[in-house]
Structure formats: structure tokens, C-alpha cells
Coordinates of C-alpha atoms and ligand atoms in Angstrom, one line a residue:
M194 CA 0.0 0.0 0.0
D195 CA 1.5 3.3 -1.1
L196 CA 0.3 6.1 1.2
T197 CA 1.8 9.0 -0.7
Y198 CA -0.5 11.2 -2.8
S199 CA 0.3 11.6 -6.4
L200 CA 1.0 15.2 -7.7
E201 CA -2.3 15.1 -9.5
D202 CA -4.1 14.1 -6.2
L203 CA -2.4 16.9 -4.4
A204 CA -3.4 19.5 -7.0
F205 CA -7.0 18.1 -6.9
R206 CA -7.0 18.4 -3.1
E207 CA -5.8 22.0 -3.3
R208 CA -8.6 22.9 -5.7
A209 CA -11.2 21.2 -3.6
R210 CA -9.9 22.8 -0.5
R211 CA -10.1 26.3 -1.9
W212 CA -13.6 25.6 -3.2
F213 CA -14.9 24.3 0.1
E214 CA -13.3 27.1 2.1
A215 CA -14.9 29.7 -0.2
N216 CA -18.3 28.1 -0.6
T217 CA -19.2 26.2 2.6
P218 CA -22.2 28.0 4.3
R219 CA -21.1 29.6 7.6
H220 CA -24.5 29.2 9.3
E221 CA -26.5 26.1 10.1
L222 CA -28.9 25.0 7.3
T223 CA -32.3 24.8 9.0
T224 CA -34.9 24.8 6.2
L225 CA -35.4 22.2 3.5
E226 CA -34.9 24.9 0.8
Q227 CA -31.5 25.9 2.3
R228 CA -30.4 22.2 2.4
R229 CA -31.6 21.7 -1.2
S230 CA -29.8 24.8 -2.3
W231 CA -26.5 23.7 -0.7
H232 CA -26.9 20.4 -2.4
R233 CA -27.4 22.1 -5.8
T234 CA -24.3 24.3 -5.3
L235 CA -22.3 21.1 -4.6
Y236 CA -23.9 19.4 -7.7
E237 CA -23.1 22.3 -10.0
A238 CA -19.5 22.3 -8.8
G239 CA -19.3 18.5 -9.7
Y240 CA -19.0 17.3 -6.1
V241 CA -22.1 15.1 -6.0
G242 CA -22.1 11.5 -7.3
M243 CA -18.5 11.9 -8.4
G244 CA -18.0 8.2 -8.8
W245 CA -21.0 7.7 -11.1
P246 CA -20.3 7.1 -14.8
R247 CA -20.1 10.3 -16.9
E248 CA -23.0 9.3 -19.1
Y249 CA -25.3 9.4 -16.0
G250 CA -24.0 12.8 -14.7
G251 CA -21.1 11.6 -12.7
R252 CA -17.3 12.2 -13.2
D253 CA -15.9 8.7 -13.2
A254 CA -13.9 10.0 -10.3
T255 CA -11.3 7.7 -8.7
P256 CA -12.0 6.4 -5.1
M257 CA -9.0 8.6 -4.1
Q258 CA -10.7 11.8 -5.5
Q259 CA -14.0 10.9 -3.8
A260 CA -12.2 10.3 -0.5
I261 CA -10.3 13.7 -0.9
V262 CA -13.6 15.6 -1.4
A263 CA -15.3 13.8 1.5
D264 CA -12.2 14.5 3.6
E265 CA -12.2 18.2 2.6
M266 CA -15.9 18.5 3.4
A267 CA -15.3 17.0 6.8
R268 CA -12.3 19.4 7.4
V269 CA -14.5 22.5 7.0
N270 CA -17.5 20.7 8.6
A271 CA -19.6 21.2 5.5
P272 CA -23.2 20.1 5.8
P273 CA -23.9 16.8 4.1
T274 CA -25.8 16.5 0.8
I275 CA -29.6 16.4 1.2
N276 CA -30.0 13.3 -1.0
G277 CA -27.4 11.1 0.7
L278 CA -29.3 7.8 0.3
G279 CA -30.3 8.7 -3.3
I280 CA -26.6 9.3 -4.2
G281 CA -25.0 6.7 -2.1
I282 CA -27.4 3.8 -2.4
V283 CA -30.4 4.2 -4.8
G284 CA -28.4 5.7 -7.7
P285 CA -25.7 3.0 -7.7
T286 CA -28.4 0.3 -7.4
I287 CA -30.2 1.6 -10.5
I288 CA -26.8 2.0 -12.3
V289 CA -26.0 -1.7 -11.6
H290 CA -29.4 -3.4 -11.9
G291 CA -31.8 -0.9 -13.6
T292 CA -33.0 -0.7 -17.1
E293 CA -31.9 2.1 -19.5
A294 CA -35.3 3.7 -19.2
Q295 CA -35.0 3.7 -15.3
K296 CA -31.5 5.2 -15.6
Q297 CA -32.8 8.0 -17.9
R298 CA -35.9 8.6 -15.8
Y299 CA -34.3 8.8 -12.3
L300 CA -30.6 9.3 -12.2
R301 CA -30.2 13.0 -13.0
K302 CA -33.0 14.0 -10.7
I303 CA -31.3 12.1 -7.9
L304 CA -28.1 13.9 -8.5
S305 CA -29.7 17.4 -8.6
A306 CA -31.9 16.5 -5.6
E307 CA -35.0 17.4 -7.7
E308 CA -36.3 14.1 -6.3
L309 CA -35.4 13.0 -2.7
W310 CA -35.0 9.3 -1.9
C311 CA -35.2 7.0 1.1
Q312 CA -34.5 3.3 1.7
L313 CA -37.5 1.2 2.6
Y314 CA -35.9 -2.1 3.8
S315 CA -36.4 -2.4 7.6
E316 CA -39.6 -3.5 9.2
P317 CA -40.7 -3.8 12.9
N318 CA -39.7 -7.5 12.8
A319 CA -37.2 -7.5 10.0
G320 CA -34.1 -5.6 10.7
S321 CA -31.0 -7.8 11.1
D322 CA -33.1 -10.7 9.8
L323 CA -34.1 -8.6 6.8
A324 CA -35.2 -11.6 4.7
S325 CA -38.2 -12.2 7.0
L326 CA -39.8 -9.0 5.8
R327 CA -43.6 -9.1 5.3
T328 CA -44.6 -6.1 3.2
R329 CA -46.1 -7.6 0.1
A330 CA -46.3 -6.5 -3.5
E331 CA -49.1 -8.2 -5.5
D332 CA -49.3 -8.3 -9.2
R333 CA -52.5 -6.6 -10.3
G334 CA -52.0 -7.1 -14.1
D335 CA -50.8 -3.6 -15.2
H336 CA -49.2 -2.7 -11.8
F337 CA -48.1 -3.9 -8.4
E338 CA -50.1 -3.2 -5.2
V339 CA -48.0 -2.7 -2.0
T340 CA -49.3 -3.2 1.5
G341 CA -47.1 -3.2 4.7
Q342 CA -45.1 -1.2 7.1
K343 CA -41.5 0.0 7.1
I344 CA -39.6 1.5 10.0
W345 CA -36.4 3.5 10.7
T346 CA -36.7 5.2 7.3
S347 CA -34.0 7.9 7.3
G348 CA -35.1 11.0 5.5
G349 CA -38.6 9.5 5.1
L350 CA -40.3 12.7 6.0
I351 CA -38.8 14.6 3.1
A352 CA -38.5 11.8 0.5
D353 CA -40.4 11.7 -2.7
W354 CA -39.4 8.2 -3.6
G355 CA -38.2 5.0 -1.9
L356 CA -36.2 2.0 -2.8
L357 CA -38.4 -0.8 -1.6
L358 CA -38.0 -4.5 -0.7
A359 CA -41.3 -6.4 -0.7
R360 CA -42.3 -10.0 -0.8
T361 CA -43.7 -11.1 -4.1
D362 CA -43.8 -14.8 -3.6
P363 CA -44.7 -16.2 -0.1
R364 CA -44.4 -19.8 -1.3
V365 CA -40.7 -20.0 -1.9
P366 CA -37.8 -19.9 0.7
K367 CA -37.8 -16.4 2.3
H368 CA -34.7 -15.0 0.5
K369 CA -36.1 -16.0 -2.9
G370 CA -39.5 -14.5 -2.7
I371 CA -38.4 -10.8 -2.4
S372 CA -38.4 -8.2 -5.2
C373 CA -37.0 -4.7 -5.4
F374 CA -39.1 -1.7 -6.5
L375 CA -39.0 2.1 -6.9
I376 CA -42.1 3.5 -5.2
S377 CA -43.5 7.0 -5.1
L378 CA -44.3 8.2 -1.6
R379 CA -46.4 11.0 -3.0
Q380 CA -49.5 9.0 -3.6
P381 CA -52.7 8.0 -1.7
G382 CA -52.2 4.8 0.3
V383 CA -48.8 6.0 1.7
E384 CA -48.6 7.5 5.1
V385 CA -45.3 8.8 6.6
R386 CA -45.1 9.4 10.4
P387 CA -42.1 11.0 12.1
L388 CA -40.1 9.0 14.8
K389 CA -38.4 11.2 17.4
Q390 CA -34.9 10.2 18.4
I391 CA -33.0 10.4 21.6
T392 CA -31.2 13.5 20.2
G393 CA -34.6 15.3 20.0
S394 CA -34.7 15.5 16.2
A395 CA -36.8 13.3 13.9
E396 CA -34.6 12.2 11.1
F397 CA -36.5 8.9 10.8
A398 CA -40.0 7.9 9.8
E399 CA -42.4 5.0 9.8
V400 CA -43.9 4.4 6.4
F401 CA -47.3 2.7 6.1
M402 CA -48.4 1.5 2.7
T403 CA -52.0 0.4 2.0
Q404 CA -52.7 -0.8 -1.6
A405 CA -50.1 1.7 -2.8
R406 CA -49.2 1.6 -6.5
V407 CA -46.0 0.6 -8.1
E408 CA -45.7 0.7 -11.9
K409 CA -44.5 -2.5 -13.6
S410 CA -41.7 -0.4 -15.2
D411 CA -40.4 0.4 -11.6
L412 CA -39.5 -3.2 -10.8
I413 CA -35.6 -3.3 -10.5
G414 CA -34.1 -6.4 -12.0
R415 CA -36.1 -9.6 -12.2
L416 CA -39.0 -10.7 -10.0
G417 CA -37.6 -12.5 -7.0
Q418 CA -34.1 -10.9 -7.5
G419 CA -34.6 -8.5 -4.6
W420 CA -32.3 -10.2 -2.1
E421 CA -29.4 -10.3 -4.5
I422 CA -30.0 -6.6 -5.3
A423 CA -30.1 -5.7 -1.6
Q424 CA -26.7 -7.2 -1.2
T425 CA -25.3 -4.7 -3.7
T426 CA -27.0 -1.9 -1.8
L427 CA -25.7 -3.0 1.5
S428 CA -22.1 -3.3 0.2
Y429 CA -22.3 0.4 -0.8
E430 CA -23.6 1.2 2.7
R431 CA -20.7 -0.5 4.5
G432 CA -18.0 0.5 1.9
G433 CA -15.8 3.6 1.6
N434 CA -16.1 7.0 3.1
S435 CA -14.2 5.9 6.2
L436 CA -11.4 8.5 5.6
A437 CA -13.9 11.4 6.0
R438 CA -15.1 9.9 9.2
V439 CA -11.6 9.8 10.6
T440 CA -11.2 13.4 9.6
R441 CA -14.3 14.3 11.6
Y442 CA -13.0 12.3 14.6
A443 CA -9.6 14.0 14.3
M444 CA -11.2 17.4 14.3
A445 CA -13.4 16.5 17.3
F446 CA -10.3 15.2 19.0
R447 CA -8.5 18.5 18.4
Q448 CA -11.5 20.4 19.8
L449 CA -11.5 18.1 22.9
V450 CA -7.8 18.8 23.5
E451 CA -8.5 22.6 23.1
S452 CA -11.3 22.4 25.6
T453 CA -9.0 20.6 28.1
R454 CA -6.7 23.6 27.8
T455 CA -9.5 26.1 28.5
L456 CA -11.4 24.2 31.3
R457 CA -9.8 24.3 34.7
R458 CA -10.1 22.0 37.7
S459 CA -8.7 23.1 41.1
G460 CA -7.3 26.2 39.3
R461 CA -5.3 24.2 36.7
P462 CA -6.1 23.3 33.1
L463 CA -7.7 19.9 32.7
L464 CA -4.9 19.0 30.3
D465 CA -2.4 19.0 33.2
D466 CA -4.2 16.2 34.8
P467 CA -2.2 12.9 34.2
V468 CA -5.4 10.8 34.0
V469 CA -6.9 13.1 31.4
R470 CA -3.6 13.1 29.4
G471 CA -3.6 9.3 29.6
R472 CA -7.1 9.0 28.3
L473 CA -6.4 11.5 25.5
G474 CA -3.2 9.6 24.5
R475 CA -5.2 6.3 24.2
L476 CA -7.9 7.9 22.1
Y477 CA -5.3 9.4 19.8
A478 CA -3.6 6.0 19.3
E479 CA -7.0 4.5 18.5
L480 CA -7.7 7.3 16.1
E481 CA -4.5 6.6 14.2
V482 CA -5.5 2.9 14.0
Q483 CA -8.8 4.1 12.4
R484 CA -6.9 6.2 9.9
Y485 CA -4.8 3.3 8.7
A486 CA -7.8 1.0 8.5
A487 CA -9.6 3.7 6.3
L488 CA -6.5 4.0 4.1
R489 CA -6.5 0.2 3.7
V490 CA -10.0 0.3 2.4
L491 CA -9.2 3.2 0.1
S492 CA -6.1 1.4 -1.2
A493 CA -8.2 -1.7 -2.1
L494 CA -10.8 0.5 -3.9
E495 CA -8.0 2.3 -5.8
K496 CA -6.7 -1.1 -7.0
G497 CA -10.2 -1.9 -8.3
E498 CA -10.7 -4.5 -5.6
S499 CA -13.9 -4.6 -3.6
P500 CA -13.4 -4.6 0.2
G501 CA -16.3 -7.2 0.3
P502 CA -17.1 -8.8 3.7
A503 CA -13.8 -7.4 5.1
S504 CA -15.5 -3.9 5.1
S505 CA -17.4 -5.3 8.1
I506 CA -14.2 -5.2 10.1
T507 CA -13.8 -1.4 9.4
K508 CA -17.5 -0.8 10.1
L509 CA -17.4 -2.7 13.4
S510 CA -14.2 -1.0 14.4
Y511 CA -15.1 2.6 13.6
S512 CA -18.6 2.4 15.1
E513 CA -17.4 0.9 18.3
F514 CA -14.5 3.4 18.5
E515 CA -16.9 6.3 17.9
K516 CA -19.0 5.2 20.9
R517 CA -15.9 5.0 23.2
F518 CA -14.6 8.3 21.9
Y519 CA -17.6 10.3 22.8
E520 CA -18.1 8.5 26.1
V521 CA -14.5 9.4 27.1
A522 CA -15.0 13.0 25.8
L523 CA -18.1 13.4 28.0
E524 CA -16.3 11.9 31.0
I525 CA -13.4 14.4 30.6
L526 CA -15.6 17.4 30.0
G527 CA -17.9 16.6 32.9
P528 CA -20.9 18.9 33.1
Y529 CA -19.6 21.1 30.3
G530 CA -19.9 18.2 27.9
Q531 CA -23.5 17.7 28.7
A532 CA -24.8 21.2 28.2
S533 CA -26.1 21.9 24.7
S534 CA -26.8 25.6 25.4
G535 CA -26.6 28.2 28.0
L536 CA -22.8 28.1 28.6
P537 CA -20.8 31.3 28.7
A538 CA -19.1 32.1 25.4
N539 CA -15.6 31.1 26.6
L540 CA -16.9 27.7 27.6
T541 CA -19.1 27.0 24.6
L542 CA -17.5 23.8 23.3
P543 CA -18.4 23.2 19.6
V544 CA -17.8 19.8 18.2
V545 CA -17.7 18.1 14.8
G546 CA -19.9 15.0 15.0
S547 CA -19.7 12.0 12.6
S548 CA -23.3 12.7 11.3
G549 CA -22.4 16.2 10.0
H550 CA -25.6 17.3 11.9
G551 CA -25.7 19.1 15.3
N552 CA -22.6 20.7 16.9
T553 CA -22.8 19.9 20.5
W554 CA -21.1 17.2 22.5
P555 CA -24.3 15.7 23.9
Y556 CA -25.7 15.4 20.3
A557 CA -22.5 13.7 19.0
F558 CA -22.5 11.4 22.0
L559 CA -26.1 10.4 21.5
W560 CA -25.7 10.0 17.8
S561 CA -22.7 7.7 18.3
R562 CA -25.1 5.1 19.6
A563 CA -26.6 4.7 16.1
G564 CA -23.4 3.6 14.4
T565 CA -23.4 0.2 16.0
I566 CA -26.9 -0.4 14.7
Y567 CA -27.3 1.0 11.2
S568 CA -26.0 -0.8 8.1
G569 CA -26.0 -4.0 10.2
S570 CA -25.4 -4.0 14.0
S571 CA -22.1 -4.9 15.6
E572 CA -23.3 -8.4 16.4
I573 CA -24.2 -8.9 12.7
Q574 CA -20.8 -7.6 11.6
K575 CA -19.2 -10.1 13.9
N576 CA -21.2 -12.9 12.3
V577 CA -20.2 -11.7 8.8
I578 CA -16.5 -11.6 9.9
G579 CA -16.7 -15.0 11.5
E580 CA -18.5 -16.7 8.7
R581 CA -17.3 -14.9 5.5
V582 CA -13.9 -13.6 6.4
L583 CA -12.6 -16.2 8.8
G584 CA -14.6 -19.1 7.3
L585 CA -16.0 -20.3 10.7
P586 CA -19.1 -22.5 10.7
K587 CA -22.4 -20.6 10.3
E588 CA -24.3 -19.8 13.5
P589 CA -27.1 -22.2 14.3
R590 CA -30.4 -20.6 13.5
A591 CA -33.9 -22.0 13.7
D592 CA -34.7 -21.2 10.1
R593 CA -31.6 -22.9 8.8
V594 CA -32.4 -26.2 10.6
K595 CA -33.6 -28.9 8.1
V596 CA -36.6 -30.9 9.3
Ligands
FAD200 C1 -29.3 5.8 12.3 C2 -30.1 4.7 11.6 C3 -30.5 4.8 10.3 C4 -31.3 3.8 9.7 N1 -31.8 4.1 8.4 C5 -32.5 3.1 7.8 C6 -33.1 3.4 6.5 O1 -33.0 4.5 6.0 N2 -33.8 2.4 5.9 C7 -33.9 1.2 6.5 O2 -34.5 0.3 5.8 N3 -33.4 0.9 7.7 C8 -32.7 1.8 8.4 N4 -32.2 1.6 9.7 C9 -32.6 0.3 10.3 C10 -31.4 -0.6 10.5 O3 -30.9 -1.1 9.3 C11 -31.8 -1.6 11.6 O4 -32.1 -1.0 12.8 C12 -30.7 -2.7 11.8 O5 -30.6 -3.5 10.7 C13 -31.0 -3.6 13.1 O6 -32.3 -4.1 13.0 P1 -33.4 -4.0 14.2 O7 -33.4 -2.5 14.6 O8 -34.6 -4.6 13.7 O9 -32.8 -4.8 15.4 P2 -32.9 -6.4 15.6 O10 -32.5 -7.1 14.3 O11 -34.2 -6.7 16.3 O12 -31.7 -6.6 16.6 C14 -31.8 -6.4 18.0 C15 -30.4 -6.8 18.7 O13 -30.3 -8.2 18.5 C16 -29.0 -8.5 17.8 N5 -29.2 -9.6 16.9 C17 -30.1 -9.8 15.9 N6 -29.9 -10.9 15.2 C18 -28.7 -11.5 15.7 C19 -27.9 -12.6 15.4 N7 -28.3 -13.4 14.4 N8 -26.8 -12.9 16.1 C20 -26.4 -12.0 17.1 N9 -27.1 -10.9 17.5 C21 -28.3 -10.6 16.8 C22 -28.7 -7.2 17.0 O14 -27.4 -7.1 16.7 C23 -29.2 -6.2 18.0 O15 -28.3 -5.9 19.0 C24 -31.5 2.6 10.4 C25 -31.1 2.4 11.7 C26 -30.4 3.4 12.3 C27 -29.9 3.2 13.7

């Protein structure tokens, strides 16, 4: 693995850095229109969907260039794109499995955020065990009719469309009877309800579908191919972008160190406390481990290799690290780490969180709980690592036992 940047990459980084320093909004984006407008600015500058093929509006950018842009965005704490799931998951799924007509109809509008997307996979009893999902799509001749409930739908409240997994054949083994569809959420028969999180915001929704309509032309791939298609989607979710995370952690770490210089205990800066220094030292060492792990993924992607199931190692490692990191930060900062407002100006402690949303330590701490759940929980990552990386026997499961 060669960790030096090429001259071209360095020049590219320099251009991106200048652009983000000049164009990143200085204030928090609160309205949908502000977020959409920031997304459009990014899109027009060519920083959205960079890895997509040129013919569909992308730039055929290398994994390195994508990592550099994500990294530069993290460095200036730029707000994320508004259509993250559309760009990161739905678009690539359509590019790999969609028809030419689907590509022409949907891809550009995803890039420009004219249409916002969400991912309709999880159900109340089908999260880790996704293949047991029960939402059904029935063939009604000229269209499909969808009935069921989805949950934990990120961005569901603002989405116009969803990438849906639904059961089309209940008679075959559970993985085989699932199909993948594009469904409009702006139609009668679809109800979206907000779910309030521990952070106080409602970035998720529950989506209820009652005889909702899906056009025949909006089936992705073949009938019954949904499970295979979902594996493509999930590999995008667990894949790259780790370097930008590390940049965010590193910035939060610097802010933490700064705060320990400002805050005093018994008249002396917290940073003078040997226990605090020890904790910070350990965090820093762990942070460097994360950086090398992210570079390893990037190096594999640059060589055209897919990190495959091994990306579960990175996902497990960074999400568990993130939890430890913000726990230790709150412990060090004491009451100052828990207040989200009302502190005197010299004690207001801003932080860069991994989500790109919110800028307080309590928010970042609470959000860090999500990392070990989304895109497959830590326990599931351990199963993947055990079974598919280490080749250990599969875990015994009731639905795998032959009668
Ligand atoms: C921030 C966030 C965003 C999300 N966004 C979306 C989204 O946009 N769209 C969407 O479809 N879903 C989304 N999800 C849902 C997410 O994919 C599920 O929460 C996740 O897959 C876990 O499923 P579950 O919540 O049903 O938990 P369960 O599957 O019920 O798991 C509960 C616990 O049991 C453990 N467990 C389950 N099975 C096993 C096993 N076989 N071996 C060992 N332990 C096991 C789990 O690891 C977990 O600790 C999001 C979740 C979060 C937190």
C-alpha cells in the first residue's frame, strides 16, 4: 500500500480545499430549501455523485478523488448532501441493476436533488433478519399493489421516492421471494409518520403502505431478485467514506484537547491532569488505527478491488470506536460536555460529530449510539466476519435447521 498522494491528487485536493473554504455555508442550514440549495451548489461544482459514470451525470472519479472531497468536506465541517441515500445507495443500485429507461428517468433527478429518496428495507420484525420482511407487493396485471409497514426510514419525511424491498412470492424460501421496486411516496395509500430520536430530532419515519401503486416499469431487476440486489445496496452502505469519518473524529479530538486547555479543575487546566492526558493519549492512538484502516479500504478500492465482507471489520471497528470516543470525551468534559446551550461564550464547546448534523457534545455522544446499529449491527458484523472472512461455521439458526 503506497500512502503518498500523487502530484495530481495533491493538485486536486488543493482545488477542492479552496472551493470548500470559499463556498461552505457559515450558518446552520435549517430549512429544506436551504439544504436543497447547498446540495445544488455542490452538484453544480461537480462534487455530487462523483464516482458515477459520466453518461449518467457523474465524473468517473477515482476512489481517491472521492475520498479527498469527503475529507475536505469534513475538514470544513460542510453540511452533508440532502440526498445522501439517493446518491450513495439508490443511484448505484439503479446503475448496476436498472433498465436504461430507469436510468434516464431517475438518475439526473437524484443527482440534482430534484427528487429526494429513502431506503425502505427495515420493518418492525425484520431488521437484522431482513429476509423475513412481510410487506407484500401483489401483481395486479398492469401494476403492483403494495401493503405493509417499514420503519427507521432515514429521510422518510422529506423523501419523494423510496427503494423498496417487498415480498412477491410467499411460497418459496424467504430469500427467494423478495423483489426490489421504486415506489413513489407522494400517492394515496402511503402515510409517513415521524419518529423522534433520543437526540430530540426526527430524522426517521415509519412508512405505512396500503394498496399503494408501483408501476410495472419500476421493478428493479427480475421478479424475486430483490435479495441479491439488496446485497449490492448494503455493500455500498458498508463500503468507503471511512477517511472522511476519521477526519471528523480527528477534528473533534483537536476540539477536545483545546477544551481541556480552557477548562480548569482546582485552578489548573484539565490538560495538566495525568489521568486526562492518559485518556487522550489512548484515544489518539486508537484514532490513528482508524486512519490506517480507512487507508487500507481506500487502497483496495483504488486497485479496483472490492473490500467485500472485510468492510465489516472497518464498520465494526469505527462504530465501536466512535462510541468509546464520545463516552470518554463526556467523561473528561464533565458537566460542560452535557450542556447543549446556556454556557458562557468562553466555555461553549463546539464539536464536529460524525453525522455532520448538530454541533454539541451531547448530540455527538447520543448520535454515536446509532453507528453500531445502522447498516448492520455490531453483532451482525461479527457474524459476517466469523462466517465470511474467517470461514468459521455458520451460527445455528432455527430457520436454517432442516426438518
Ligand atoms: C441511524 C439509523 C438509520 C437507519 N436508516 C435506515 C433506513 O434508511 N432504511 C432502512 O430500511 N433501515 C434503516 N435503519 C434500520 C437498521 O438497518 C436496523 O435498525 C438494523 O438493521 C437492526 O435491525 P433492528 O433494529 O430490527 O434490530 P434487531 O434485528 O431486532 O436486533 C436487536 C439486537 O439483536 C441482535 N441480533 C439480531 N440478530 C442477531 C444474530 N443473528 N446474532 C447476534 N445478534 C443478533 C442485534 O445485533 C441487536 O443488538 C436505520 C437504523 C439506524 C440506527
